[in-house]
Amino acid sequence: FTEGVCEIWLTSEDTGAYGRDIGTDLPTLLWKLVEAIPEGAMLRLGMTNPPYILEHLEEMAKILNHPRVYAFLHIPVQSASDSVLMDMKREYCVADFKQVVDFLKEKVPGITIATDIICGFPGETDEDFQETMKLVEHYRFPSLFINQFYPRPGTPAAKMHQVPAAVKKQRTKDLSQLFHSYNPYDHKVGERQRVLVTEESFDSNHYVAHNPFYEQVLVPKDPLLMGKMVEVNIYEAGKHFMKGQPVSDARVCTASITRPLAKGEVSGLTEEFRHAPQNGTDWKARPAAEMPAKAPLRWRVALQLPLQQGGGGLKMLSVSLALLAVLAMFYYGGMKTEL
């Protein structure tokens, strides 16, 4: 984060399986991670299959509600037919998938659920495919990855009875048409959203940002926005994105962690005191005992106040105050003195 990173992706072949071989689990890891993520930065979780997320639904819902974690999860279903899932050697059934999605939608309002569908897996019947169509129609996933099955030589699936190519193609087309028949973001036009700006758009005309639900929001291509968390008013919505106009008077947040202090450096000093001039040479603030003997008294007194409270205590503080009083007496009494 000290180098400007503002978004972390945590992913693997199955993120939900983390820790099963080392005596821990994904929620434990995530709670430790969010402690280290500063305001203005976000964490995105990668794909997880239903069986492993089922074990931690309560904790995962709490984590996905965290302000520095995107309320987004990619949970593949592949098919809404249990017989097809069994042929795929999946370790879950459709009911498991629905249980995960329904629970998260209830406990994490507005969450984005992305999923995958394979069309034309060997043995898939028309009835099997219609069950998949019904599932997509019911949940209206805003992010859906549609894949047409192709046999890979040497795999068990390649030896199974194949669905005709024309049928696979038609099913893929039908599912794609269903997916494009609804616009998931139309109801969000007019909303004010907090977004994190992370990259340039594909057409190079906008910057790409994401709101707390990892929904894509295009914003004006203003270099000052890059890497910042800003508020925008949504004025347009498409199938895959929204467009937002930054709110001029809203707070802008930059992900950062305070630079560690150098050895001997004291926090809480202004730059003026950190680099007080002396004979054309800058010197950094340091403990009073190490300050240049010929440093102007006005700098020595001012620096001793914050520098000595921790070490010299009230004794040094009182001496410093006394010196300030003498200076004030000289000044207001019109007396001339060489400091």
Coordinates of C-alpha atoms in Angstrom, one line a residue:
F1 CA 0.0 0.0 0.0
T2 CA 3.0 2.3 0.6
E3 CA 3.8 1.9 -3.1
G4 CA 0.3 3.0 -4.3
V5 CA -1.5 -0.4 -4.4
C6 CA -5.2 0.2 -3.8
E7 CA -6.9 -3.1 -4.7
I8 CA -6.0 -6.6 -3.7
W9 CA -7.3 -9.8 -5.5
L10 CA -7.2 -13.0 -3.4
T11 CA -7.7 -15.9 -5.8
S12 CA -6.9 -19.5 -6.6
E13 CA -8.4 -22.5 -8.3
D14 CA -10.8 -22.6 -5.4
T15 CA -10.4 -19.9 -2.8
G16 CA -12.9 -21.4 -0.4
A17 CA -10.6 -24.4 0.1
Y18 CA -7.9 -22.3 1.7
G19 CA -6.4 -23.8 4.9
R20 CA -7.9 -27.2 4.7
D21 CA -4.5 -28.8 4.5
I22 CA -2.8 -26.6 7.2
G23 CA -5.4 -26.5 9.9
T24 CA -7.1 -23.2 9.2
D25 CA -9.7 -21.7 7.0
L26 CA -10.6 -18.8 4.6
P27 CA -12.4 -16.6 7.1
T28 CA -9.5 -16.7 9.5
L29 CA -7.2 -15.5 6.7
L30 CA -9.6 -12.8 5.6
W31 CA -10.0 -11.3 9.0
K32 CA -6.3 -10.9 9.3
L33 CA -6.1 -9.4 5.9
V34 CA -8.7 -6.7 6.4
E35 CA -6.9 -5.5 9.5
A36 CA -4.0 -4.6 7.2
I37 CA -6.0 -2.9 4.5
P38 CA -6.1 0.9 4.9
E39 CA -9.1 3.1 4.2
G40 CA -9.4 3.8 0.5
A41 CA -8.3 0.3 -0.5
M42 CA -10.4 -2.8 -1.3
L43 CA -10.1 -6.6 -1.3
R44 CA -11.8 -8.8 -3.9
L45 CA -12.3 -12.5 -3.3
G46 CA -11.8 -15.0 -6.1
M47 CA -13.8 -18.0 -7.2
T48 CA -15.1 -20.5 -4.7
N49 CA -17.1 -23.7 -5.2
P50 CA -20.3 -24.2 -3.1
P51 CA -19.1 -27.0 -0.8
Y52 CA -16.3 -25.0 0.9
I53 CA -18.2 -21.8 1.2
L54 CA -21.1 -23.7 2.8
E55 CA -18.9 -24.5 5.8
H56 CA -18.4 -20.8 6.6
L57 CA -21.6 -19.0 5.4
E58 CA -22.1 -16.9 8.6
E59 CA -18.5 -15.7 8.8
M60 CA -18.3 -15.1 5.0
A61 CA -21.4 -12.9 5.1
K62 CA -19.8 -10.8 7.9
I63 CA -16.6 -10.4 5.9
L64 CA -18.4 -9.5 2.7
N65 CA -20.2 -6.8 4.6
H66 CA -16.8 -5.3 5.6
P67 CA -16.4 -1.8 4.2
R68 CA -13.0 -2.7 2.7
V69 CA -14.2 -5.9 1.1
Y70 CA -16.2 -6.0 -2.2
A71 CA -19.6 -7.5 -1.7
F72 CA -18.9 -9.8 -4.6
L73 CA -18.4 -13.6 -5.0
H74 CA -17.9 -15.8 -8.0
I75 CA -19.6 -19.2 -7.3
P76 CA -19.8 -21.5 -10.3
V77 CA -22.9 -23.7 -10.8
Q78 CA -22.1 -25.1 -14.3
S79 CA -25.5 -26.7 -14.6
A80 CA -28.9 -26.6 -12.8
S81 CA -29.3 -30.4 -13.3
D82 CA -28.0 -32.7 -10.5
S83 CA -27.5 -35.5 -13.0
V84 CA -25.2 -33.4 -15.1
L85 CA -23.3 -32.2 -12.0
M86 CA -22.9 -35.8 -11.0
D87 CA -21.5 -36.7 -14.5
M88 CA -19.1 -33.7 -14.1
K89 CA -17.9 -35.2 -10.8
R90 CA -18.9 -32.0 -9.0
E91 CA -18.9 -32.2 -5.2
Y92 CA -22.2 -30.3 -4.9
C93 CA -25.8 -30.3 -6.0
V94 CA -28.0 -27.5 -7.2
A95 CA -29.6 -27.1 -3.8
D96 CA -26.1 -26.4 -2.3
F97 CA -25.6 -23.6 -4.8
K98 CA -29.1 -22.1 -4.1
Q99 CA -28.5 -22.3 -0.4
V100 CA -25.3 -20.3 -0.7
V101 CA -26.7 -17.7 -3.0
D102 CA -30.0 -17.2 -1.1
F103 CA -28.2 -16.9 2.3
L104 CA -25.7 -14.3 1.0
K105 CA -28.3 -12.3 -0.8
E106 CA -30.2 -12.1 2.5
K107 CA -27.3 -11.3 4.7
V108 CA -25.3 -9.1 2.3
P109 CA -27.8 -6.7 0.7
G110 CA -26.9 -5.9 -2.9
I111 CA -24.2 -8.5 -3.2
T112 CA -23.0 -9.4 -6.7
I113 CA -23.0 -13.1 -7.5
A114 CA -21.2 -14.2 -10.6
T115 CA -21.4 -17.8 -11.9
D116 CA -20.4 -20.1 -14.8
I117 CA -22.5 -22.3 -17.1
I118 CA -21.3 -25.1 -19.4
C119 CA -23.7 -25.7 -22.3
G120 CA -23.8 -29.2 -23.9
F121 CA -21.9 -31.3 -21.4
P122 CA -22.1 -35.0 -22.5
G123 CA -25.5 -36.5 -21.5
E124 CA -27.2 -33.1 -21.0
T125 CA -30.8 -33.4 -22.1
D126 CA -33.2 -30.7 -23.2
E127 CA -34.9 -31.0 -19.7
D128 CA -31.5 -30.5 -18.0
F129 CA -30.8 -27.4 -20.1
Q130 CA -34.3 -25.9 -19.3
E131 CA -33.5 -26.3 -15.6
T132 CA -30.4 -24.2 -16.2
M133 CA -32.4 -21.6 -18.1
K134 CA -34.9 -21.4 -15.2
L135 CA -32.1 -20.8 -12.7
V136 CA -30.6 -17.9 -14.7
E137 CA -34.1 -16.4 -15.2
H138 CA -34.7 -16.6 -11.4
Y139 CA -31.4 -15.1 -10.2
R140 CA -30.7 -12.8 -13.2
F141 CA -27.0 -12.9 -12.5
P142 CA -25.3 -9.6 -13.5
S143 CA -22.2 -11.5 -14.4
L144 CA -22.5 -14.8 -16.2
F145 CA -19.7 -16.7 -17.9
I146 CA -21.2 -19.0 -20.6
N147 CA -19.0 -21.8 -22.0
Q148 CA -19.8 -24.3 -24.8
F149 CA -18.5 -27.8 -23.9
Y150 CA -15.6 -29.0 -26.0
P151 CA -14.1 -32.5 -25.3
R152 CA -10.5 -32.5 -24.3
P153 CA -8.7 -35.6 -25.7
G154 CA -7.7 -38.2 -23.1
T155 CA -10.3 -37.1 -20.5
P156 CA -13.2 -39.2 -19.3
A157 CA -15.7 -36.7 -20.7
A158 CA -14.3 -37.1 -24.1
K159 CA -15.3 -40.8 -24.1
M160 CA -18.9 -40.0 -23.0
H161 CA -21.8 -39.7 -25.4
Q162 CA -21.5 -36.2 -26.9
V163 CA -24.3 -33.7 -27.4
P164 CA -24.5 -32.8 -31.2
A165 CA -22.5 -29.7 -32.1
A166 CA -25.6 -27.9 -33.5
V167 CA -27.5 -28.5 -30.2
K168 CA -24.6 -27.2 -28.1
K169 CA -24.4 -24.1 -30.3
Q170 CA -28.2 -23.5 -30.0
R171 CA -28.2 -23.9 -26.3
T172 CA -25.3 -21.5 -25.9
K173 CA -27.2 -19.0 -28.1
D174 CA -30.4 -19.4 -26.1
L175 CA -28.7 -18.9 -22.8
S176 CA -26.8 -15.9 -24.1
Q177 CA -30.0 -14.3 -25.4
L178 CA -31.6 -14.8 -22.0
F179 CA -28.7 -13.2 -20.3
H180 CA -28.8 -10.2 -22.6
S181 CA -32.6 -9.8 -22.1
Y182 CA -32.3 -8.0 -18.8
N183 CA -30.3 -5.0 -17.6
P184 CA -29.1 -5.4 -14.0
Y185 CA -28.2 -1.8 -13.4
D186 CA -31.1 0.3 -14.8
H187 CA -32.6 0.8 -11.3
K188 CA -29.3 2.3 -10.1
V189 CA -29.5 5.4 -12.4
G190 CA -29.7 8.4 -10.1
E191 CA -27.9 6.8 -7.2
R192 CA -24.8 8.3 -5.5
Q193 CA -22.1 5.7 -5.2
R194 CA -18.6 5.3 -3.7
V195 CA -16.2 3.9 -6.3
L196 CA -12.5 3.0 -6.5
V197 CA -10.8 4.1 -9.7
T198 CA -8.2 1.5 -10.8
E199 CA -7.5 1.5 -14.6
E200 CA -8.1 2.8 -18.0
S201 CA -11.1 1.6 -20.0
F202 CA -10.6 -0.7 -23.1
D203 CA -11.6 2.2 -25.4
S204 CA -9.2 4.6 -23.6
N205 CA -12.1 7.1 -23.3
H206 CA -12.8 6.6 -19.6
Y207 CA -11.3 5.3 -16.3
V208 CA -12.7 2.1 -14.9
A209 CA -14.0 2.2 -11.3
H210 CA -15.9 -0.3 -9.1
N211 CA -18.5 0.4 -6.5
P212 CA -18.7 -1.7 -3.2
F213 CA -20.5 -4.5 -5.1
Y214 CA -17.7 -4.7 -7.7
E215 CA -20.0 -3.4 -10.4
Q216 CA -18.2 -1.5 -13.1
V217 CA -18.6 2.3 -13.2
L218 CA -17.0 4.4 -16.0
V219 CA -15.8 7.8 -14.9
P220 CA -14.2 10.8 -16.7
K221 CA -10.6 10.3 -17.7
D222 CA -9.1 12.6 -15.1
P223 CA -5.6 11.7 -13.9
L224 CA -6.4 13.1 -10.5
L225 CA -8.9 10.3 -10.0
M226 CA -6.6 7.3 -10.6
G227 CA -6.1 5.2 -7.5
K228 CA -8.6 7.3 -5.6
M229 CA -11.9 6.4 -3.9
V230 CA -14.5 9.0 -4.9
E231 CA -18.2 9.6 -4.9
V232 CA -20.1 9.7 -8.2
N233 CA -23.7 10.3 -9.4
I234 CA -24.8 7.5 -11.7
Y235 CA -26.4 9.0 -14.8
E236 CA -26.4 6.1 -17.3
A237 CA -26.5 2.3 -17.2
G238 CA -25.7 -0.4 -19.7
K239 CA -25.6 -4.2 -19.6
H240 CA -22.1 -4.5 -18.2
F241 CA -21.4 -1.1 -16.7
M242 CA -22.7 2.2 -15.4
K243 CA -21.4 5.7 -16.0
G244 CA -20.8 8.1 -13.1
Q245 CA -20.0 11.8 -12.7
P246 CA -17.7 12.7 -9.7
V247 CA -19.4 14.8 -7.0
S248 CA -17.3 17.9 -6.9
D249 CA -17.6 18.6 -3.1
A250 CA -17.4 15.0 -2.0
R251 CA -14.5 13.6 0.0
V252 CA -11.7 11.9 -2.0
C253 CA -9.8 9.1 -0.3
T254 CA -6.4 7.8 -1.2
A255 CA -5.3 4.4 0.1
S256 CA -2.1 4.9 2.1
I257 CA -0.2 3.9 5.2
T258 CA 1.8 6.5 7.0
R259 CA 5.5 6.4 6.2
P260 CA 7.4 4.8 9.1
L261 CA 9.5 7.3 11.1
A262 CA 13.2 7.2 10.7
K263 CA 15.3 6.4 13.7
G264 CA 15.4 9.4 16.0
E265 CA 12.7 11.2 14.0
V266 CA 9.8 12.7 16.0
S267 CA 6.2 12.7 14.8
G268 CA 3.9 15.6 15.1
L269 CA 6.3 18.3 13.7
T270 CA 5.5 20.6 10.8
E271 CA 7.8 20.6 7.8
E272 CA 8.8 24.1 9.0
F273 CA 10.2 22.7 12.2
R274 CA 11.6 19.6 10.5
H275 CA 13.8 21.6 8.2
A276 CA 14.7 24.8 10.0
P277 CA 17.3 26.9 8.1
Q278 CA 20.7 27.7 9.5
N279 CA 23.3 29.6 7.5
G280 CA 21.8 28.4 4.3
T281 CA 21.9 24.7 5.4
D282 CA 18.9 22.6 6.4
W283 CA 19.0 20.4 9.5
K284 CA 16.4 18.0 10.6
A285 CA 14.7 18.0 13.9
R286 CA 16.5 15.9 16.5
P287 CA 16.7 15.6 20.3
A288 CA 17.7 18.9 22.0
A289 CA 21.0 17.5 23.2
E290 CA 22.0 16.8 19.6
M291 CA 20.9 20.1 18.0
P292 CA 23.5 22.5 16.6
A293 CA 24.8 24.7 19.4
K294 CA 24.5 27.8 17.2
A295 CA 20.9 27.1 16.1
P296 CA 18.7 30.2 16.4
L297 CA 17.1 30.3 19.8
R298 CA 13.7 30.7 18.3
W299 CA 14.1 27.3 16.7
R300 CA 15.7 25.7 19.7
V301 CA 12.8 26.8 22.0
A302 CA 10.1 25.8 19.6
L303 CA 11.7 22.4 19.0
Q304 CA 12.4 21.6 22.6
L305 CA 8.7 21.8 23.5
P306 CA 7.6 18.7 21.5
L307 CA 11.0 17.0 21.6
Q308 CA 11.5 16.9 25.3
Q309 CA 8.1 16.2 26.7
G310 CA 8.8 12.4 26.4
G311 CA 12.3 12.5 27.7
G312 CA 13.0 15.5 29.9
G313 CA 9.4 15.8 31.2
L314 CA 8.1 18.9 32.9
K315 CA 11.5 20.2 33.8
M316 CA 12.5 20.9 30.2
L317 CA 9.1 22.1 29.4
S318 CA 9.1 24.7 32.2
V319 CA 12.6 25.9 31.1
S320 CA 11.3 26.2 27.5
L321 CA 8.3 28.2 28.7
A322 CA 10.6 30.4 30.7
L323 CA 12.7 31.2 27.7
L324 CA 9.6 32.0 25.7
A325 CA 8.6 34.4 28.4
V326 CA 12.0 36.1 28.3
L327 CA 11.7 36.5 24.5
A328 CA 8.2 38.0 24.8
M329 CA 9.6 40.5 27.4
F330 CA 12.3 41.6 25.1
Y331 CA 9.9 41.9 22.2
Y332 CA 7.1 43.8 23.9
G333 CA 9.5 45.9 25.9
G334 CA 11.2 47.2 22.8
M335 CA 14.5 45.9 24.0
K336 CA 17.2 44.9 21.5
T337 CA 19.1 41.7 22.0
E338 CA 21.2 39.3 20.0
L339 CA 19.8 35.9 20.2

